[in-house]
mmCIF file of C-alpha atoms in Angstrom:
data_model
loop_
_atom_site.group_PDB
_atom_site.id
_atom_site.type_symbol
_atom_site.label_atom_id
_atom_site.label_comp_id
_atom_site.label_asym_id
_atom_site.label_seq_id
_atom_site.Cartn_x
_atom_site.Cartn_y
_atom_site.Cartn_z
ATOM 1 C CA MET A 22 79.820 69.706 127.211
ATOM 2 C CA LYS A 23 82.235 67.351 128.280
ATOM 3 C CA SER A 24 82.061 63.634 127.149
ATOM 4 C CA GLU A 25 83.906 60.332 127.256
ATOM 5 C CA GLU A 26 87.297 61.502 125.470
ATOM 6 C CA HIS A 27 87.118 65.001 126.014
ATOM 7 C CA ALA A 28 88.408 65.633 130.048
ATOM 8 C CA LEU A 29 87.174 69.255 129.844
ATOM 9 C CA THR A 30 83.993 71.167 128.917
ATOM 10 C CA SER A 31 84.639 73.392 125.828
ATOM 11 C CA ALA A 32 85.291 76.105 127.986
ATOM 12 C CA GLY A 33 87.558 74.287 130.265
ATOM 13 C CA GLU A 34 89.659 72.828 126.789
ATOM 14 C CA ASP A 35 89.354 77.559 125.415
ATOM 15 C CA TYR A 36 90.862 78.355 128.568
ATOM 16 C CA LEU A 37 93.413 75.284 128.081
ATOM 17 C CA GLU A 38 94.182 76.463 124.442
ATOM 18 C CA ALA A 39 94.824 79.913 124.945
ATOM 19 C CA ILE A 40 97.554 79.153 127.805
ATOM 20 C CA TYR A 41 99.159 77.670 126.111
ATOM 21 C CA ARG A 42 99.009 79.504 123.051
ATOM 22 C CA ILE A 43 100.115 82.972 124.702
ATOM 23 C CA MET A 44 103.456 79.973 125.914
ATOM 24 C CA CYS A 45 103.585 79.195 122.570
ATOM 25 C CA GLU A 46 104.219 83.026 121.447
ATOM 26 C CA HIS A 47 107.012 83.387 124.321
ATOM 27 C CA PRO A 48 109.478 81.301 123.646
ATOM 28 C CA GLY A 49 111.250 79.962 127.236
ATOM 29 C CA ASP A 50 108.579 81.531 129.280
ATOM 30 C CA GLU A 51 106.724 78.606 130.684
ATOM 31 C CA SER A 52 104.287 80.891 132.612
ATOM 32 C CA VAL A 53 101.225 83.242 131.298
ATOM 33 C CA ARG A 54 99.704 86.450 133.237
ATOM 34 C CA SER A 55 95.724 85.466 133.291
ATOM 35 C CA VAL A 56 94.712 88.842 132.432
ATOM 36 C CA ASP A 57 96.570 88.125 128.364
ATOM 37 C CA VAL A 58 94.541 84.611 129.200
ATOM 38 C CA SER A 59 91.555 86.810 129.737
ATOM 39 C CA GLU A 60 92.362 89.172 126.634
ATOM 40 C CA GLN A 61 92.562 86.755 124.222
ATOM 41 C CA LEU A 62 89.481 84.617 125.343
ATOM 42 C CA GLY A 63 87.897 88.486 125.284
ATOM 43 C CA VAL A 64 86.245 87.220 129.012
ATOM 44 C CA SER A 65 87.188 88.737 132.299
ATOM 45 C CA LYS A 66 89.598 87.993 134.405
ATOM 46 C CA ALA A 67 86.246 86.500 137.298
ATOM 47 C CA SER A 68 85.885 83.931 134.684
ATOM 48 C CA VAL A 69 89.685 83.609 134.055
ATOM 49 C CA ASN A 70 90.107 82.765 137.575
ATOM 50 C CA LYS A 71 86.912 80.277 138.178
ATOM 51 C CA ALA A 72 87.834 79.101 135.251
ATOM 52 C CA LEU A 73 91.575 78.641 136.398
ATOM 53 C CA THR A 74 90.520 76.719 139.737
ATOM 54 C CA ALA A 75 88.329 73.902 138.015
ATOM 55 C CA LEU A 76 91.545 74.311 135.513
ATOM 56 C CA LYS A 77 94.083 73.546 138.981
ATOM 57 C CA GLU A 78 92.274 71.508 140.604
ATOM 58 C CA GLY A 79 91.907 68.689 137.803
ATOM 59 C CA GLY A 80 95.594 69.082 137.537
ATOM 60 C CA PHE A 81 95.956 70.613 134.030
ATOM 61 C CA VAL A 82 98.129 73.674 135.257
ATOM 62 C CA ASP A 83 98.783 75.516 138.330
ATOM 63 C CA GLN A 84 99.452 79.092 139.276
ATOM 64 C CA THR A 85 101.715 80.802 141.053
ATOM 65 C CA ARG A 86 101.787 82.830 143.961
ATOM 66 C CA TYR A 87 102.098 85.498 142.068
ATOM 67 C CA GLY A 88 99.203 84.561 139.941
ATOM 68 C CA ARG A 89 101.080 83.462 137.359
ATOM 69 C CA VAL A 90 99.609 79.593 135.332
ATOM 70 C CA GLU A 91 101.580 76.952 133.914
ATOM 71 C CA LEU A 92 100.612 74.031 132.093
ATOM 72 C CA THR A 93 101.380 70.753 133.953
ATOM 73 C CA GLU A 94 102.267 68.380 131.935
ATOM 74 C CA THR A 95 99.125 66.816 131.583
ATOM 75 C CA GLY A 96 97.247 69.939 130.139
ATOM 76 C CA ARG A 97 100.307 70.760 128.508
ATOM 77 C CA ALA A 98 99.659 67.724 126.271
ATOM 78 C CA TYR A 99 95.992 68.962 126.171
ATOM 79 C CA ALA A 100 96.194 71.075 125.445
ATOM 80 C CA ALA A 101 98.372 71.401 122.201
ATOM 81 C CA GLU A 102 96.385 67.854 120.866
ATOM 82 C CA VAL A 103 93.568 70.896 121.067
ATOM 83 C CA TRP A 104 95.200 73.820 119.422
ATOM 84 C CA ARG A 105 96.388 70.310 116.599
ATOM 85 C CA ARG A 106 92.579 69.634 116.199
ATOM 86 C CA HIS A 107 91.647 73.476 115.697
ATOM 87 C CA ARG A 108 94.125 73.858 113.265
ATOM 88 C CA MET A 109 93.604 70.971 111.352
ATOM 89 C CA LEU A 110 89.561 71.715 110.913
ATOM 90 C CA ARG A 111 91.161 75.253 109.641
ATOM 91 C CA SER A 112 93.589 74.371 107.388
ATOM 92 C CA PHE A 113 90.897 71.907 106.082
ATOM 93 C CA LEU A 114 87.718 74.482 105.507
ATOM 94 C CA ARG A 115 90.553 76.422 103.744
ATOM 95 C CA THR A 116 92.168 74.586 101.554
ATOM 96 C CA GLU A 117 89.078 71.337 100.934
ATOM 97 C CA LEU A 118 86.419 73.837 101.097
ATOM 98 C CA GLY A 119 87.689 77.465 100.376
ATOM 99 C CA VAL A 120 85.825 78.784 103.810
ATOM 100 C CA ASP A 121 86.833 82.609 104.847
ATOM 101 C CA PRO A 122 90.106 82.507 106.943
ATOM 102 C CA GLU A 123 88.927 83.728 109.984
ATOM 103 C CA VAL A 124 85.198 82.200 109.145
ATOM 104 C CA ALA A 125 87.495 78.714 109.357
ATOM 105 C CA ASN A 126 88.946 79.624 113.098
ATOM 106 C CA ASP A 127 85.094 80.226 114.394
ATOM 107 C CA GLU A 128 84.675 77.276 113.378
ATOM 108 C CA ALA A 129 87.734 75.117 113.883
ATOM 109 C CA CYS A 130 87.318 76.733 117.979
ATOM 110 C CA GLN A 131 83.108 75.498 117.388
ATOM 111 C CA MET A 132 84.213 71.932 115.849
ATOM 112 C CA GLU A 133 87.805 71.111 117.750
ATOM 113 C CA HIS A 134 86.181 70.023 121.153
ATOM 114 C CA ALA A 135 83.447 67.195 119.651
ATOM 115 C CA LEU A 136 85.638 65.267 117.362
ATOM 116 C CA SER A 137 86.966 62.079 119.200
ATOM 117 C CA ARG A 138 90.605 61.137 118.857
ATOM 118 C CA ASP A 139 89.017 57.943 116.286
ATOM 119 C CA THR A 140 88.263 60.803 113.912
ATOM 120 C CA THR A 141 91.507 63.835 113.764
ATOM 121 C CA ARG A 142 93.577 61.017 113.868
ATOM 122 C CA ARG A 143 91.615 59.292 110.409
ATOM 123 C CA LEU A 144 91.222 63.294 109.685
ATOM 124 C CA MET A 145 94.357 64.162 110.129
ATOM 125 C CA ALA A 146 95.468 61.494 107.856
ATOM 126 C CA TYR A 147 93.329 61.930 104.821
ATOM 127 C CA LEU A 148 94.591 65.478 104.401
ATOM 128 C CA GLU A 149 97.919 64.239 104.848
ATOM 129 C CA ARG A 150 97.048 62.440 102.031
ATOM 130 C CA GLN A 151 95.701 64.729 100.724
ATOM 131 C CA GLY A 152 98.550 66.977 100.829
ATOM 132 C CA VAL A 153 97.159 69.411 102.894
ATOM 133 C CA VAL A 154 99.920 71.343 105.210
ATOM 134 C CA ILE A 155 98.467 72.849 108.809
ATOM 135 C CA ASP A 156 99.259 75.431 109.599
ATOM 136 C CA HIS A 157 101.730 76.399 112.460
ATOM 137 C CA GLU A 158 99.169 78.825 113.971
#
């Protein structure tokens, strides 16, 4: 489901985030293979191709003729924001609430799609005041 502040559905954000995370794991490589996205998300290649079509139409990704996927400037900024929300929420759940790391990661993935920019900014500022460090991975 999309909201006014989220240009993509939760699934679309998950695909962008996966592409971004794969890129972060391989510094210097600005493109990823769709099969890597499929493996990271545990979905079929057909699902990835369908999602990539929507992301291309939205101006979030480009795809080379060899099938590698690159984030556009807009896509990179959006993906970085989603990944930052995920890490912030995961840190909050683990540090402040003592949630099991695996559960915290799974629940952060669900929650990241619902927060507005304002709430994200406020929670981030709160966590910083509390001395909570946001994970980089």
